[in-house]
Amino acid sequence: MSKGLGTTIGRSSRRRILRLAGGGITMAALGAGLIGCEDELATGGEGSTPPPRSASPEDGKAPEDGKAPEPLWTKSTSAQTYGDNDELVAVDGVVIASGDPLAAFDGATGEERWSLPGGAVPGAPLLLGDGTLYLESGKYDGSVAGYVPGSGKEAWRSRLGKEYRQPRPVAVDAEQVYVIAEILEADHSSHTNVIAALNSGTGKVAWKEQRDLGTQQNGVHAAVQGRYLVYTDFKNNLTVRDTATGKQVWTQKTTKTSYGPFVVHQDLVIVPQGQRLQAFALSDGSEKWSVRAEEFTTFREPTLLEDVLYIADSGRTLWAVEPGTGKKIWQSTALKDAGGQVPRQFVKVGGTLYGATDLDKQGGVHAFDGKTGALRWTFNDKSGDYHAWLVATDGKRVFALHGKKLHALPA
């Protein structure tokens, strides 16, 4: 499966709107993107989570009092994120957060390993594929660059062409980097966009296809699964293209705009759409299964880990689902019982599932029992920062980013 799963380009998501509002940036230009914000604000509550304890529990287990472990280390970073899952990665012994300069920290010690001024557009996705970190160029020179994650050395660079403006990577596999770019008119305006594949070895354009008039280059989430490139956008489109030719295999309207990542598993694409979680066949778009949440609740972003799909709903119920069938493995109301915030991103280490939340005093990073969904502890740095929490793991530690603070927690 591609490492580019669920990538976002453009930053007009519900989470970004909340971040911008918290930062005092005007809302006037955001328009219809405000739809759905009430869902984010409906969860959580007053109060605060327990402070970090003085000694860290072993193997990610909660101490008897349920308090969170103390961070192994905490660093201030240059991170400039908008709450999307692909803005924090852990790979090759380092952890990297989107920002300018782009900086990599040693996972074990927190010491800076390398820094790259202008390396990435702040908030842009960090795409990993075949040992390379692919970035939209922070120099705004129309290029896409690839770097060795452990050293920060440039390994690859490509340009789509002068007639296109700022190609933005949306997904990557072992052979190609997939980008979306604006098509420039003679007066340098743009009304259409193109989706293209760049060869990850040579940088040459493998194919390019103009998207339909009215589609946008922003707000795209994409993933690659075998011969299929799958993506959604703010126009309620779910589209599948052939990775070899770029030709459209099928497209259909979704019943509700997907504001966050989706999941691909074997021959299925699984998309949350309000109260329903639906799975469609990659080959023809036919519906294969559907799961419905309780009335007046909506599903959040799903994550696929070790062939289990984890997802929370706005009613603060956590689900573990078989991705091939939609069959429920377990449900947990531990968050509802504790008054905790709903997680929207997950990582797993051993038997512990870690979930990162949006902004809320009862949020942060939750640790759950991976077999039952029981809540073990919640870590919150009490900073009051309006940014969403992001998590990543190297299998030994869980990295939690909140605003410009990066914490390493024992896993």
Coordinates of C-alpha atoms in Angstrom, one line a residue:
M1 CA 0.0 0.0 0.0
S2 CA 1.2 3.5 -0.7
K3 CA 2.7 5.6 2.0
G4 CA 0.7 8.5 0.5
L5 CA -2.5 7.3 2.1
G6 CA -5.1 9.9 2.8
T7 CA -3.0 12.9 1.8
T8 CA -4.5 16.4 1.9
I9 CA -3.6 19.2 -0.4
G10 CA -5.0 22.6 0.2
R11 CA -5.8 23.5 3.7
S12 CA -9.5 24.5 3.6
S13 CA -10.6 21.7 5.9
R14 CA -12.8 22.0 9.0
R15 CA -9.7 21.7 11.2
R16 CA -7.9 24.5 9.3
I17 CA -10.9 26.8 9.7
L18 CA -10.8 26.2 13.5
R19 CA -7.0 26.8 13.5
L20 CA -7.3 30.0 11.5
A21 CA -10.1 31.2 13.8
G22 CA -7.9 30.5 16.8
G23 CA -5.1 32.5 15.2
G24 CA -7.1 35.5 14.6
I25 CA -7.1 35.2 10.8
T26 CA -10.2 36.5 9.0
M27 CA -12.9 34.1 8.0
A28 CA -14.3 36.0 5.1
A29 CA -12.5 34.3 2.4
L30 CA -13.3 30.8 3.6
G31 CA -16.9 30.8 2.4
A32 CA -18.6 27.5 2.3
G33 CA -15.7 25.7 3.8
L34 CA -17.2 26.5 7.2
I35 CA -19.8 23.8 6.7
G36 CA -19.5 21.1 9.3
C37 CA -17.5 23.1 11.9
E38 CA -20.3 22.5 14.4
D39 CA -19.4 18.8 14.4
E40 CA -15.9 19.6 15.7
L41 CA -17.2 21.9 18.5
A42 CA -19.9 19.5 19.6
T43 CA -17.5 17.1 21.4
G44 CA -15.4 17.5 24.5
G45 CA -16.1 19.5 27.6
E46 CA -14.8 21.6 30.4
G47 CA -12.1 20.5 32.8
S48 CA -8.6 19.2 32.3
T49 CA -6.8 15.9 31.9
P50 CA -4.3 14.7 34.5
P51 CA -0.8 16.1 34.4
P52 CA 2.1 14.0 33.2
R53 CA 3.4 11.7 35.9
S54 CA 6.9 11.7 37.2
A55 CA 7.7 8.2 36.1
S56 CA 6.8 6.6 32.8
P57 CA 4.9 3.3 32.7
E58 CA 6.5 0.4 30.8
D59 CA 5.2 -0.9 27.5
G60 CA 2.6 1.8 27.2
K61 CA 0.5 0.5 30.1
A62 CA -1.4 2.8 32.3
P63 CA -0.4 3.2 36.0
E64 CA -3.2 2.4 38.5
D65 CA -4.2 6.1 38.7
G66 CA -4.7 6.3 35.0
K67 CA -2.3 9.3 34.6
A68 CA -0.2 9.8 31.4
P69 CA 3.5 9.1 31.2
E70 CA 6.0 11.8 31.4
P71 CA 7.6 12.7 27.9
L72 CA 11.0 11.2 27.2
W73 CA 11.8 14.6 25.7
T74 CA 10.1 17.8 24.5
K75 CA 11.4 20.1 21.8
S76 CA 10.3 23.4 20.3
T77 CA 10.0 23.2 16.6
S78 CA 9.4 25.4 13.5
A79 CA 6.2 23.3 12.8
Q80 CA 3.5 25.1 10.8
T81 CA 0.6 22.6 10.6
Y82 CA -3.1 22.6 10.0
G83 CA -4.1 19.3 11.6
D84 CA -3.8 16.9 8.7
N85 CA -2.4 13.5 9.4
D86 CA 0.5 13.7 6.8
E87 CA 2.2 16.7 8.5
L88 CA 4.1 14.6 11.0
V89 CA 6.2 11.5 10.1
A90 CA 8.7 9.2 11.8
V91 CA 11.1 7.3 9.6
D92 CA 14.8 6.3 9.5
G93 CA 15.4 7.2 13.1
V94 CA 14.0 10.7 12.8
V95 CA 10.7 12.5 13.3
I96 CA 9.8 15.4 11.0
A97 CA 7.0 18.0 11.2
S98 CA 5.9 20.2 8.3
G99 CA 7.3 23.7 8.7
D100 CA 9.9 26.2 7.6
P101 CA 12.7 25.4 8.1
L102 CA 11.9 21.8 7.7
A103 CA 13.7 20.0 10.6
A104 CA 14.3 16.4 11.5
F105 CA 14.8 15.4 15.1
D106 CA 16.5 12.2 16.4
G107 CA 13.8 10.0 17.6
A108 CA 15.7 8.7 20.7
T109 CA 17.2 12.0 21.9
G110 CA 15.3 14.9 20.3
E111 CA 18.5 16.4 19.0
E112 CA 18.2 18.1 15.6
R113 CA 19.7 16.0 12.9
W114 CA 19.2 18.3 9.9
S115 CA 17.3 21.5 8.9
L116 CA 16.2 22.6 5.4
P117 CA 15.2 26.2 5.0
G118 CA 12.5 26.5 2.3
G119 CA 12.3 22.8 2.0
A120 CA 8.6 22.5 2.1
V121 CA 5.4 24.6 2.0
P122 CA 4.3 25.0 5.6
G123 CA 1.4 22.6 6.3
A124 CA 2.2 20.6 3.1
P125 CA 2.0 16.8 3.2
L126 CA 5.1 14.8 3.9
L127 CA 4.9 11.9 1.5
L128 CA 7.0 8.8 2.0
G129 CA 7.7 6.3 -0.8
D130 CA 10.5 3.8 -1.5
G131 CA 12.8 5.4 1.2
T132 CA 12.3 9.0 -0.1
L133 CA 10.5 12.0 1.4
Y134 CA 8.6 13.9 -1.3
L135 CA 7.7 17.5 -0.8
E136 CA 6.1 20.4 -2.6
S137 CA 9.0 22.9 -3.0
G138 CA 9.0 25.7 -0.4
K139 CA 10.8 27.8 -2.9
Y140 CA 7.6 28.0 -5.0
D141 CA 9.6 27.4 -8.2
G142 CA 7.2 24.8 -9.7
S143 CA 9.2 21.8 -8.6
V144 CA 8.7 18.7 -6.5
A145 CA 11.6 17.4 -4.6
G146 CA 12.6 14.1 -2.9
Y147 CA 15.0 13.9 0.1
V148 CA 16.7 11.1 2.1
P149 CA 14.8 11.3 5.4
G150 CA 17.7 10.4 7.6
S151 CA 20.1 13.0 6.2
G152 CA 18.0 15.6 4.5
K153 CA 20.0 15.3 1.3
E154 CA 18.2 15.9 -2.0
A155 CA 17.8 12.8 -4.0
W156 CA 15.3 13.7 -6.7
R157 CA 13.7 16.7 -8.3
S158 CA 11.1 17.2 -11.1
R159 CA 9.1 19.9 -12.8
L160 CA 5.8 19.4 -14.5
G161 CA 6.3 22.3 -17.0
K162 CA 6.1 26.1 -17.2
E163 CA 2.5 26.0 -18.3
Y164 CA 1.5 24.7 -14.8
R165 CA 1.7 26.4 -11.5
Q166 CA 3.1 24.8 -8.3
P167 CA 2.5 21.1 -8.7
R168 CA 1.4 19.6 -5.4
P169 CA 2.1 16.0 -4.5
V170 CA -1.0 14.1 -3.4
A171 CA 0.2 10.5 -3.3
V172 CA 3.2 8.3 -4.1
D173 CA 4.0 4.7 -4.8
A174 CA 7.1 2.7 -5.6
E175 CA 7.3 4.1 -9.2
Q176 CA 5.5 7.4 -9.4
V177 CA 4.7 10.6 -7.6
Y178 CA 1.2 11.9 -8.3
V179 CA 0.6 15.7 -8.4
I180 CA -2.1 18.2 -9.0
A181 CA -1.3 21.6 -10.5
E182 CA -3.1 24.7 -11.9
I183 CA -3.1 25.1 -15.6
L184 CA -2.0 28.7 -16.4
E185 CA -3.8 30.9 -18.9
A186 CA -2.1 33.5 -21.1
D187 CA -2.8 36.2 -18.4
H188 CA -1.4 33.9 -15.7
S189 CA -4.8 33.2 -14.3
S190 CA -6.1 29.7 -13.8
H191 CA -9.5 28.1 -14.1
T192 CA -8.6 24.4 -14.5
N193 CA -6.2 22.0 -13.1
V194 CA -4.3 18.9 -14.2
I195 CA -3.5 15.6 -12.4
A196 CA -0.2 14.0 -13.4
A197 CA 2.3 11.3 -12.6
L198 CA 6.0 11.9 -12.3
N199 CA 8.5 9.0 -12.6
S200 CA 10.2 8.7 -9.2
G201 CA 13.4 7.5 -10.9
T202 CA 13.9 9.9 -13.7
G203 CA 11.5 12.8 -12.8
K204 CA 9.9 12.6 -16.3
V205 CA 6.2 13.1 -16.7
A206 CA 4.6 9.7 -17.2
W207 CA 1.1 11.1 -18.0
K208 CA -1.1 14.1 -17.3
E209 CA -4.8 14.5 -17.5
Q210 CA -6.9 17.6 -17.3
R211 CA -9.6 17.4 -14.6
D212 CA -13.1 18.5 -15.3
L213 CA -14.0 22.2 -15.2
G214 CA -15.2 23.2 -11.8
T215 CA -12.9 20.8 -9.9
Q216 CA -10.4 22.3 -7.5
Q217 CA -6.7 21.6 -6.9
N218 CA -7.3 22.3 -3.2
G219 CA -8.9 20.0 -0.6
V220 CA -7.8 16.7 -2.3
H221 CA -7.1 13.5 -0.4
A222 CA -5.5 10.7 -2.4
A223 CA -4.2 7.2 -2.0
V224 CA -2.6 4.6 -4.3
Q225 CA -3.6 0.9 -4.2
G226 CA -2.0 -1.3 -6.9
R227 CA -3.2 0.0 -10.3
Y228 CA -5.6 2.5 -8.8
L229 CA -5.1 6.1 -7.8
V230 CA -8.1 7.1 -5.6
Y231 CA -9.0 10.6 -4.5
T232 CA -11.8 12.7 -3.0
D233 CA -12.4 16.5 -3.1
F234 CA -14.6 19.2 -1.7
K235 CA -16.9 18.9 -4.7
N236 CA -18.3 15.6 -3.3
N237 CA -16.4 13.6 -5.9
L238 CA -14.9 10.1 -5.4
T239 CA -12.6 9.3 -8.4
V240 CA -10.5 6.4 -9.4
R241 CA -7.8 6.6 -12.2
D242 CA -5.5 4.0 -13.7
T243 CA -2.0 4.6 -12.4
A244 CA -0.4 3.4 -15.7
T245 CA -2.3 5.8 -18.0
G246 CA -4.1 8.3 -15.9
K247 CA -7.4 7.4 -17.5
Q248 CA -10.4 7.7 -15.3
V249 CA -11.8 4.3 -14.3
W250 CA -14.9 5.7 -12.6
T251 CA -16.1 8.7 -10.6
Q252 CA -19.2 9.2 -8.5
K253 CA -20.7 11.8 -6.2
T254 CA -20.5 11.0 -2.5
T255 CA -23.5 11.8 -0.3
K256 CA -21.4 14.0 1.9
T257 CA -18.2 15.9 1.4
S258 CA -15.2 14.0 2.8
Y259 CA -13.2 16.5 4.9
G260 CA -10.5 14.1 6.0
P261 CA -8.6 10.9 5.0
F262 CA -10.2 7.8 3.8
V263 CA -8.9 4.2 3.7
V264 CA -8.0 1.8 0.9
H265 CA -7.8 -1.9 1.7
Q266 CA -7.2 -4.6 -0.8
D267 CA -9.9 -4.0 -3.5
L268 CA -11.9 -1.5 -1.5
V269 CA -12.0 2.2 -0.8
I270 CA -13.7 3.1 2.5
V271 CA -15.1 6.6 3.0
P272 CA -16.8 8.2 6.0
Q273 CA -19.9 10.1 4.9
G274 CA -21.7 11.6 7.9
Q275 CA -23.7 8.9 9.6
R276 CA -22.5 6.2 7.2
L277 CA -19.2 4.5 6.7
Q278 CA -19.2 3.0 3.1
A279 CA -16.9 0.7 1.2
F280 CA -16.8 0.7 -2.6
A281 CA -15.1 -1.6 -5.0
L282 CA -12.0 0.0 -6.6
S283 CA -12.8 -1.7 -9.9
D284 CA -16.2 -0.2 -10.6
G285 CA -17.4 1.9 -7.6
S286 CA -20.1 -0.5 -6.5
E287 CA -21.0 -0.5 -2.8
K288 CA -19.8 -3.5 -0.9
W289 CA -20.8 -2.7 2.7
S290 CA -22.1 0.1 4.8
V291 CA -22.1 0.8 8.6
R292 CA -24.4 3.3 10.2
A293 CA -23.7 5.2 13.4
E294 CA -26.4 6.2 15.8
E295 CA -28.8 8.9 14.9
F296 CA -27.4 12.4 15.0
T297 CA -23.8 11.2 15.2
T298 CA -21.2 11.3 12.4
F299 CA -18.1 9.3 11.6
R300 CA -14.7 11.0 11.8
E301 CA -11.5 10.1 9.9
P302 CA -10.6 6.3 9.7
T303 CA -7.2 4.7 10.1
L304 CA -6.1 1.3 9.0
L305 CA -3.6 -0.5 11.2
E306 CA -2.6 -4.1 11.1
D307 CA -5.7 -4.9 9.0
V308 CA -8.1 -3.3 11.5
L309 CA -10.0 -0.1 10.7
Y310 CA -10.3 2.2 13.7
I311 CA -12.7 5.1 13.7
A312 CA -14.5 7.3 16.2
D313 CA -17.9 9.0 15.9
S314 CA -19.1 12.3 17.2
G315 CA -21.0 10.5 19.9
R316 CA -17.6 9.6 21.4
T317 CA -17.8 5.9 20.5
L318 CA -14.7 4.2 19.3
W319 CA -15.1 1.5 16.7
A320 CA -12.8 -1.4 15.5
V321 CA -14.0 -2.8 12.2
E322 CA -13.0 -5.5 9.8
P323 CA -12.2 -3.5 6.6
G324 CA -13.1 -6.3 4.2
T325 CA -16.6 -6.8 5.6
G326 CA -17.6 -3.9 7.8
K327 CA -18.1 -6.3 10.6
K328 CA -17.8 -4.7 14.1
I329 CA -14.9 -6.2 16.1
W330 CA -15.6 -4.1 19.2
Q331 CA -17.1 -0.7 20.3
S332 CA -16.0 1.3 23.2
T333 CA -17.8 4.1 25.1
A334 CA -14.8 4.8 27.4
L335 CA -14.4 8.3 26.0
K336 CA -18.0 9.1 26.5
D337 CA -17.8 7.8 30.1
A338 CA -14.6 9.9 30.7
G339 CA -15.9 13.0 29.0
G340 CA -12.9 12.9 26.6
Q341 CA -12.4 14.4 23.2
V342 CA -12.9 12.3 20.0
P343 CA -9.6 11.1 18.3
R344 CA -9.2 11.6 14.6
Q345 CA -5.9 10.0 13.9
F346 CA -4.4 6.7 15.3
V347 CA -1.2 4.9 15.6
K348 CA -0.6 1.5 17.3
V349 CA 2.4 0.1 19.1
G350 CA 2.1 -3.4 20.5
G351 CA -1.2 -3.8 22.2
T352 CA -1.8 0.0 22.7
L353 CA -3.8 2.2 20.3
Y354 CA -3.0 5.9 20.5
G355 CA -5.4 8.5 19.2
A356 CA -4.8 12.2 18.6
T357 CA -7.7 14.7 19.0
D358 CA -8.5 18.2 17.9
L359 CA -8.6 21.2 20.2
D360 CA -10.2 20.6 23.6
K361 CA -9.1 20.6 27.2
Q362 CA -10.3 17.0 27.4
G363 CA -8.2 16.1 24.4
G364 CA -4.6 15.4 23.5
V365 CA -3.3 11.9 23.0
H366 CA -5.4 9.1 24.3
A367 CA -4.0 5.6 24.9
F368 CA -6.5 2.7 24.5
D369 CA -6.3 -1.0 25.0
G370 CA -6.1 -2.3 21.5
K371 CA -8.3 -5.3 22.2
T372 CA -11.2 -3.6 24.0
G373 CA -10.9 0.1 23.4
A374 CA -10.7 0.8 27.2
L375 CA -9.1 4.2 27.9
R376 CA -5.8 3.9 29.7
W377 CA -4.6 7.5 29.9
T378 CA -4.6 10.9 28.2
F379 CA -1.6 13.1 27.7
N380 CA -2.1 16.8 27.3
D381 CA 0.6 19.5 27.6
K382 CA -1.8 22.1 29.0
S383 CA -0.4 24.7 26.6
G384 CA -3.8 25.8 25.4
D385 CA -2.5 25.9 21.8
Y386 CA -5.3 26.0 19.2
H387 CA -3.7 23.5 16.9
A388 CA -4.8 19.9 16.5
W389 CA -2.7 17.1 18.0
L390 CA -0.8 14.9 15.6
V391 CA 0.8 11.5 16.3
A392 CA 3.4 9.3 14.6
T393 CA 5.5 6.4 15.8
D394 CA 8.8 4.6 15.1
G395 CA 7.6 1.5 16.9
K396 CA 9.5 2.4 20.1
R397 CA 8.1 5.8 20.9
V398 CA 5.0 7.8 20.1
F399 CA 5.6 11.4 18.9
A400 CA 2.9 13.9 19.7
L401 CA 3.0 17.3 18.1
H402 CA 0.9 20.2 19.4
G403 CA 1.5 23.5 17.8
K404 CA 5.2 24.0 18.0
K405 CA 5.8 21.6 20.8
L406 CA 7.0 18.0 19.9
H407 CA 6.8 15.4 22.6
A408 CA 8.3 11.9 22.6
L409 CA 6.2 9.5 24.7
P410 CA 7.2 6.0 25.7
A411 CA 5.3 3.3 23.7

